[in-house]
Short mmCIF file of C-alpha atoms in Angstrom, two decimals:
data_model
loop_
_atom_site.label_atom_id
_atom_site.label_comp_id
_atom_site.label_asym_id
_atom_site.label_seq_id
_atom_site.Cartn_x
_atom_site.Cartn_y
_atom_site.Cartn_z
CA MET A 1 19.03 17.57 24.29
CA ARG A 2 15.67 15.92 23.72
CA SER A 3 13.09 18.08 21.89
CA ASN A 4 9.78 18.93 23.42
CA PRO A 5 7.20 17.20 21.50
CA LEU A 6 4.16 18.98 22.43
CA PRO A 7 4.00 21.72 19.94
CA ARG A 8 4.33 19.23 17.10
CA MET A 9 1.27 17.42 18.58
CA VAL A 10 -0.67 20.75 18.68
CA THR A 11 -0.03 21.16 15.47
CA ILE A 12 -1.16 17.91 14.27
CA CYS A 13 -4.07 17.92 15.81
CA LEU A 14 -4.96 21.45 15.00
CA ILE A 15 -4.29 20.42 10.97
CA ALA A 16 -6.44 17.18 11.83
CA LEU A 17 -9.48 19.34 13.29
CA ALA A 18 -9.38 21.81 10.30
CA ALA A 19 -9.12 18.82 7.77
CA GLY A 20 -12.06 17.16 9.38
CA ASN A 21 -14.42 20.78 9.57
CA VAL A 22 -13.71 21.18 5.82
CA LEU A 23 -14.45 17.53 5.25
CA LEU A 24 -17.73 17.86 6.94
CA TRP A 25 -18.58 20.72 5.71
CA LEU A 26 -18.04 19.62 1.89
CA SER A 27 -19.89 16.23 2.71
CA GLY A 28 -22.88 18.08 4.36
CA ARG A 29 -23.42 20.45 1.31
CA GLY A 30 -26.37 18.41 0.02
CA TYR A 31 -28.13 18.29 3.36
CA TYR A 32 -31.32 19.89 4.70
CA TYR A 33 -31.35 23.86 4.69
CA LEU A 34 -28.34 24.33 2.44
CA ARG A 35 -30.65 22.97 -0.75
CA ASP A 36 -33.26 25.67 0.19
CA MET A 37 -30.91 28.38 0.76
CA GLU A 38 -29.15 27.56 -2.71
CA ALA A 39 -32.34 27.25 -4.57
CA ILE A 40 -33.26 30.77 -3.01
CA GLN A 41 -30.17 31.82 -4.61
CA ARG A 42 -30.58 30.65 -8.10
CA ALA A 43 -34.35 31.55 -8.21
CA GLN A 44 -35.13 33.42 -11.41
CA HIS A 45 -37.75 36.43 -10.48
CA PRO A 46 -40.20 34.56 -8.00
CA ASP A 47 -43.39 36.20 -7.36
CA VAL A 48 -44.98 33.79 -4.67
CA LEU A 49 -43.11 32.46 -2.01
CA PHE A 50 -44.14 29.27 -0.15
CA VAL A 51 -42.99 28.51 3.67
CA GLY A 52 -43.75 25.52 5.59
CA ASN A 53 -42.24 21.63 6.61
CA SER A 54 -42.46 18.42 4.95
CA LEU A 55 -46.31 18.90 4.29
CA LEU A 56 -45.42 21.15 1.70
CA GLU A 57 -41.56 20.39 0.83
CA GLY A 58 -41.67 18.73 -2.68
CA ARG A 59 -45.41 18.56 -2.86
CA LEU A 60 -45.91 21.79 -4.89
CA ASP A 61 -46.70 21.08 -8.71
CA SER A 62 -45.91 24.18 -10.33
CA ALA A 63 -47.76 23.38 -13.65
CA ALA A 64 -50.85 22.46 -11.80
CA LEU A 65 -50.73 25.70 -9.32
CA ASN A 66 -50.69 27.90 -12.57
CA GLN A 67 -53.15 25.50 -14.36
CA GLY A 68 -55.33 26.30 -10.99
CA ALA A 69 -54.82 30.06 -11.11
CA ALA A 70 -55.26 30.20 -14.78
CA SER A 71 -58.87 30.00 -14.55
CA GLY A 72 -58.61 33.27 -12.93
CA GLY A 73 -56.29 34.82 -15.53
CA HIS A 74 -53.23 34.52 -13.41
CA SER A 75 -49.75 32.98 -13.37
CA TYR A 76 -47.10 32.60 -11.05
CA THR A 77 -43.43 32.10 -10.30
CA PRO A 78 -43.41 30.04 -7.21
CA LEU A 79 -40.47 29.89 -4.96
CA ASN A 80 -40.97 26.71 -2.37
CA THR A 81 -38.82 27.25 0.55
CA ALA A 82 -40.59 24.27 2.78
CA LEU A 83 -38.13 22.44 4.65
CA SER A 84 -38.69 19.01 6.29
CA ALA A 85 -38.77 18.94 10.19
CA SER A 86 -38.38 22.57 10.38
CA ALA A 87 -39.50 24.40 13.48
CA PRO A 88 -41.04 27.84 12.57
CA HIS A 89 -37.97 29.93 13.48
CA ALA A 90 -35.90 28.11 10.74
CA GLN A 91 -38.76 28.89 8.14
CA GLY A 92 -38.81 32.41 9.47
CA LEU A 93 -35.12 32.82 8.67
CA LEU A 94 -35.52 31.16 4.98
CA ALA A 95 -38.33 33.18 4.29
CA GLN A 96 -36.49 36.36 5.31
CA TYR A 97 -33.95 35.32 2.96
CA ALA A 98 -35.53 34.79 0.08
CA ILE A 99 -37.86 38.30 0.63
CA GLN A 100 -34.35 40.08 0.91
CA LEU A 101 -32.63 38.30 -2.32
CA HIS A 102 -36.44 38.79 -4.10
CA PRO A 103 -37.93 41.96 -3.45
CA GLN A 104 -40.26 41.56 -6.38
CA LEU A 105 -42.10 38.80 -4.26
CA HIS A 106 -46.02 39.74 -3.79
CA THR A 107 -47.29 37.07 -1.68
CA ILE A 108 -46.30 34.68 0.91
CA VAL A 109 -48.05 31.48 1.49
CA ILE A 110 -47.73 29.73 4.95
CA GLY A 111 -48.57 26.15 4.82
CA PHE A 112 -49.34 24.56 8.28
CA TYR A 113 -51.35 22.41 10.66
CA ASP A 114 -52.36 21.73 13.97
CA TYR A 115 -51.37 24.64 16.36
CA GLN A 116 -48.32 25.26 14.41
CA LEU A 117 -48.88 28.92 13.80
CA THR A 118 -49.13 29.83 17.33
CA GLU A 119 -47.14 27.59 19.28
CA LYS A 120 -44.49 28.86 21.63
CA SER A 121 -40.87 28.92 20.12
CA ASP A 122 -38.23 27.65 23.05
CA ILE A 123 -35.23 27.22 20.65
CA THR A 124 -31.73 27.30 21.97
CA PRO A 125 -28.33 27.02 20.80
CA ALA A 126 -28.13 23.40 21.57
CA ASP A 127 -31.21 22.93 19.18
CA LEU A 128 -29.66 24.20 15.95
CA ILE A 129 -29.09 20.87 14.48
CA GLY A 130 -30.20 19.35 11.14
CA SER A 131 -32.80 21.70 9.74
CA ASN A 132 -32.71 23.98 12.54
CA ALA A 133 -29.00 24.57 11.75
CA VAL A 134 -30.35 27.70 9.18
CA ALA A 135 -29.14 30.10 12.17
CA LEU A 136 -25.58 28.96 11.78
CA ASP A 137 -25.22 29.84 8.26
CA SER A 138 -23.45 32.71 7.47
CA ARG A 139 -25.50 34.23 4.99
CA ILE A 140 -28.24 34.67 7.64
CA PRO A 141 -27.26 38.03 9.68
CA VAL A 142 -26.51 36.82 13.32
CA HIS A 143 -28.66 40.07 14.51
CA GLN A 144 -31.65 38.55 12.72
CA VAL A 145 -31.14 35.09 14.38
CA ALA A 146 -30.86 36.94 17.97
CA ILE A 147 -34.35 38.72 17.11
CA ILE A 148 -36.33 35.48 15.69
CA ASP A 149 -35.18 33.28 18.49
CA HIS A 150 -34.56 36.01 21.49
CA PHE A 151 -31.04 34.91 21.82
CA ASP A 152 -29.14 36.82 24.32
CA THR A 153 -25.39 38.12 23.95
CA VAL A 154 -24.06 34.99 25.44
CA GLN A 155 -26.13 32.66 23.17
CA ILE A 156 -25.44 34.84 20.08
CA GLY A 157 -21.72 34.11 21.42
CA GLU A 158 -22.77 30.48 20.88
CA VAL A 159 -24.03 30.78 17.51
CA LEU A 160 -20.70 32.58 16.47
CA LEU A 161 -18.59 29.82 18.03
CA MET A 162 -20.77 27.03 16.40
CA ARG A 163 -20.51 29.28 13.09
CA ALA A 164 -16.63 28.86 13.11
CA PHE A 165 -16.54 24.98 13.41
CA PRO A 166 -18.56 23.13 10.76
CA MET A 167 -18.36 19.93 12.75
CA VAL A 168 -20.75 21.31 15.11
CA ILE A 169 -23.18 22.14 12.52
CA CYS A 170 -22.89 18.58 11.05
CA ARG A 171 -22.90 16.71 14.29
CA GLN A 172 -26.53 15.00 13.46
CA TYR A 173 -25.27 13.85 9.91
CA ILE A 174 -22.36 12.18 11.42
CA TRP A 175 -24.67 10.22 13.66
CA GLU A 176 -27.12 9.84 10.98
CA ASN A 177 -24.49 8.09 8.51
CA ALA A 178 -23.04 6.23 11.32
CA GLU A 179 -26.64 4.74 12.08
CA ARG A 180 -27.27 3.96 8.23
CA VAL A 181 -23.75 2.10 8.38
CA ARG A 182 -24.80 0.20 11.44
CA ARG A 183 -27.98 -0.99 10.15
CA LEU A 184 -26.42 -1.85 6.62
CA MET A 185 -23.98 -3.96 8.39
CA SER A 186 -26.96 -5.51 10.67
CA LYS A 187 -28.95 -6.16 7.54
CA LEU A 188 -31.68 -4.32 9.24
CA GLY A 189 -32.25 -2.08 5.89
CA ILE A 190 -32.82 1.76 5.82
CA PRO A 191 -34.89 3.64 3.29
CA PRO A 192 -32.82 5.76 1.11
CA TRP A 193 -34.41 9.10 1.89
CA SER A 194 -34.89 10.37 5.41
CA ILE A 195 -38.56 9.84 6.94
CA HIS A 196 -39.52 12.73 9.41
CA LEU A 197 -42.51 11.77 11.54
CA MET A 198 -43.58 14.56 13.29
CA GLY A 199 -44.78 13.12 16.50
CA ARG A 200 -46.07 14.93 19.38
CA PRO A 201 -46.86 14.14 22.78
CA GLN A 202 -50.88 14.36 23.81
CA SER A 203 -50.36 17.27 25.83
CA TYR A 204 -49.61 19.12 22.99
CA TYR A 205 -53.00 19.01 21.89
CA VAL A 206 -54.22 20.43 25.45
CA THR A 207 -51.65 23.06 26.54
CA GLU A 208 -51.69 24.68 22.92
CA PRO A 209 -54.99 25.47 22.20
CA ARG A 210 -55.38 26.48 25.88
CA ARG A 211 -52.47 28.93 25.65
CA PHE A 212 -53.87 30.62 22.62
CA GLN A 213 -57.49 31.01 23.84
CA GLU A 214 -56.11 32.92 26.92
CA ASP A 215 -54.52 35.60 24.45
CA PRO A 216 -55.72 35.39 20.99
CA SER A 217 -53.95 38.67 19.97
CA HIS A 218 -50.92 37.11 18.25
CA PHE A 219 -49.52 34.29 16.21
CA GLY A 220 -46.09 32.47 17.37
CA SER A 221 -43.35 34.91 17.35
CA SER A 222 -41.25 33.07 14.48
CA TYR A 223 -44.12 34.02 12.70
CA GLU A 224 -44.53 37.55 13.46
CA TYR A 225 -41.25 38.12 12.67
CA VAL A 226 -42.46 36.79 8.89
CA PHE A 227 -45.30 38.37 8.78
CA GLY A 228 -43.73 41.95 9.80
CA LYS A 229 -41.11 40.86 6.92
CA ALA A 230 -43.82 40.56 4.54
CA ALA A 231 -45.47 43.61 5.51
CA ASN A 232 -42.28 46.08 5.09
CA ALA A 233 -42.28 44.35 1.55
CA ARG A 234 -45.69 44.71 0.96
CA MET A 235 -46.70 41.10 0.64
CA HIS A 236 -50.06 39.42 0.77
CA VAL A 237 -50.07 36.66 3.42
CA VAL A 238 -51.97 33.53 2.51
CA LEU A 239 -52.45 30.88 5.43
CA VAL A 240 -53.13 27.34 4.41
CA LEU A 241 -54.39 25.19 6.64
CA MET A 242 -52.74 21.82 4.78
CA PRO A 243 -54.68 18.75 3.65
CA MET A 244 -55.21 16.05 6.76
CA SER A 245 -55.85 12.49 6.54
CA PRO A 246 -59.22 11.28 7.48
CA ILE A 247 -57.69 9.67 10.53
CA HIS A 248 -55.89 12.69 11.57
CA ARG A 249 -59.22 15.05 10.98
CA LYS A 250 -60.87 12.36 12.91
CA VAL A 251 -58.93 12.23 15.88
CA TYR A 252 -57.92 16.01 16.37
CA TYR A 253 -60.01 18.34 13.91
CA THR A 254 -63.22 16.90 15.57
CA ARG A 255 -62.40 17.94 19.23
CA GLN A 256 -64.40 21.22 20.56
CA THR A 257 -61.01 22.56 21.44
CA TRP A 258 -59.62 22.62 17.91
CA GLN A 259 -62.87 24.14 16.52
CA ASP A 260 -62.74 26.68 19.17
CA TYR A 261 -59.07 27.65 18.21
CA MET A 262 -60.12 27.61 14.62
CA VAL A 263 -62.83 30.72 15.05
CA LYS A 264 -60.22 32.87 17.21
CA LEU A 265 -57.50 31.90 14.34
CA GLN A 266 -59.42 32.88 11.56
CA SER A 267 -60.42 36.18 13.41
CA LEU A 268 -56.86 36.96 14.05
CA SER A 269 -56.06 36.20 10.43
CA GLN A 270 -59.04 38.30 9.26
CA GLN A 271 -58.02 41.30 11.48
CA ARG A 272 -54.22 41.46 9.93
CA GLY A 273 -55.98 41.22 6.52
CA PHE A 274 -54.52 37.84 5.74
CA THR A 275 -56.56 35.28 3.41
CA PHE A 276 -57.17 31.95 5.13
CA VAL A 277 -57.59 28.60 3.12
CA ASP A 278 -58.89 25.79 5.25
CA ALA A 279 -57.72 22.79 2.87
CA SER A 280 -57.72 20.34 5.55
CA ALA A 281 -60.42 18.26 4.05
CA TRP A 282 -59.56 18.65 0.44
CA MET A 283 -58.33 15.20 -0.14
CA PRO A 284 -61.07 13.17 1.54
CA ASP A 285 -59.53 9.31 0.84
CA ALA A 286 -56.86 7.81 3.13
CA THR A 287 -55.49 6.60 -0.05
CA GLN A 288 -54.20 10.04 -1.10
CA PHE A 289 -51.47 9.89 2.12
CA GLN A 290 -48.45 8.25 2.41
CA ASP A 291 -49.02 8.17 6.47
CA ALA A 292 -51.45 10.49 8.44
CA ILE A 293 -50.40 13.86 7.02
CA HIS A 294 -48.23 13.59 4.32
CA MET A 295 -50.05 13.54 0.88
CA THR A 296 -48.95 11.10 -2.11
CA PRO A 297 -47.65 12.94 -5.45
CA PRO A 298 -51.17 12.48 -7.18
CA ALA A 299 -52.81 14.21 -4.00
CA ALA A 300 -50.37 17.12 -3.95
CA THR A 301 -50.63 17.54 -7.94
CA ALA A 302 -54.54 18.02 -6.78
CA PHE A 303 -53.87 20.23 -4.06
CA SER A 304 -51.67 22.39 -6.16
CA PHE A 305 -54.29 23.01 -8.75
CA ARG A 306 -56.87 23.74 -6.18
CA LEU A 307 -54.46 26.20 -4.56
CA GLY A 308 -53.92 28.14 -7.66
CA GLY A 309 -57.36 28.87 -7.93
CA GLU A 310 -57.66 29.72 -4.26
CA LEU A 311 -54.58 32.41 -4.93
CA ALA A 312 -55.89 33.60 -8.15
CA ALA A 313 -59.03 34.47 -6.05
CA ALA A 314 -57.41 35.93 -3.25
CA GLU A 315 -55.30 38.31 -5.59
CA ASP A 316 -58.81 39.59 -7.35
CA ALA A 317 -60.02 40.35 -3.79
CA LYS A 318 -57.25 42.17 -2.77
CA PRO A 319 -58.18 46.09 -2.65
CA GLY A 320 -57.52 47.97 -5.55
CA ASN A 321 -58.55 44.85 -8.02
#
């Protein structure tokens, strides 16, 4: 009597699936948010938390920051959780994880540009790839994901299922590496690092300021989540409009819609007791930028020095000092 080969085939497929998940998880350990999560765990007694995207990631010079702060008699141990190509919800989850692990943090610095602080978040489980996959990390309680992303019970079920299969988390890396191989084989070449160009449709610069003008009473939900965590930890909030290239400022920041938006954004910040730092024009030369929005290393050092002075001044201005 011939044996049924189906059970054996199913077993082999399950073993292959498990092995593939393990291999993908191990190969993806150096990608995106995992480096930030591990940096948060390794940090030794940080007191200032930095949150943002690629404009701030790798562009905070700790030595220069403290040289700038020294003029006011201050020094800091910064923890930079800025993450390239991250949406506000991912930044919020990283921030709450840092606040949870380091209760001694006394200041949170949010680096932003354009309408990022107030833009609407429409994250779904399908969007949890790359930098946004921080929501799939088991170190982040699932109820916090539900709060910051406004997920219902079904969507949380999707998140739990995705957490069980690392190949779901790593699906972007699979295609990224496949594309690298394709380009290498076709001799087209590819840079050794990932470049994130934050392209936005022109409609973004019309709809976002209009929506905030209609209701300027709150920030985006992801940042409101972060600010709530900061308030509970009695942290001072500093909002930094990041340095922009002359071309970006000329095209977007000379518009009346932007200037009206800034008036209401600064007013809301003042109402909340936040410190607002407009650093958009700190780097006036186009040669200080790698592209339209990302500073060169020397410019980042100069930015860090000046920001250190701003943080020291903000600390001295707090009630009780």
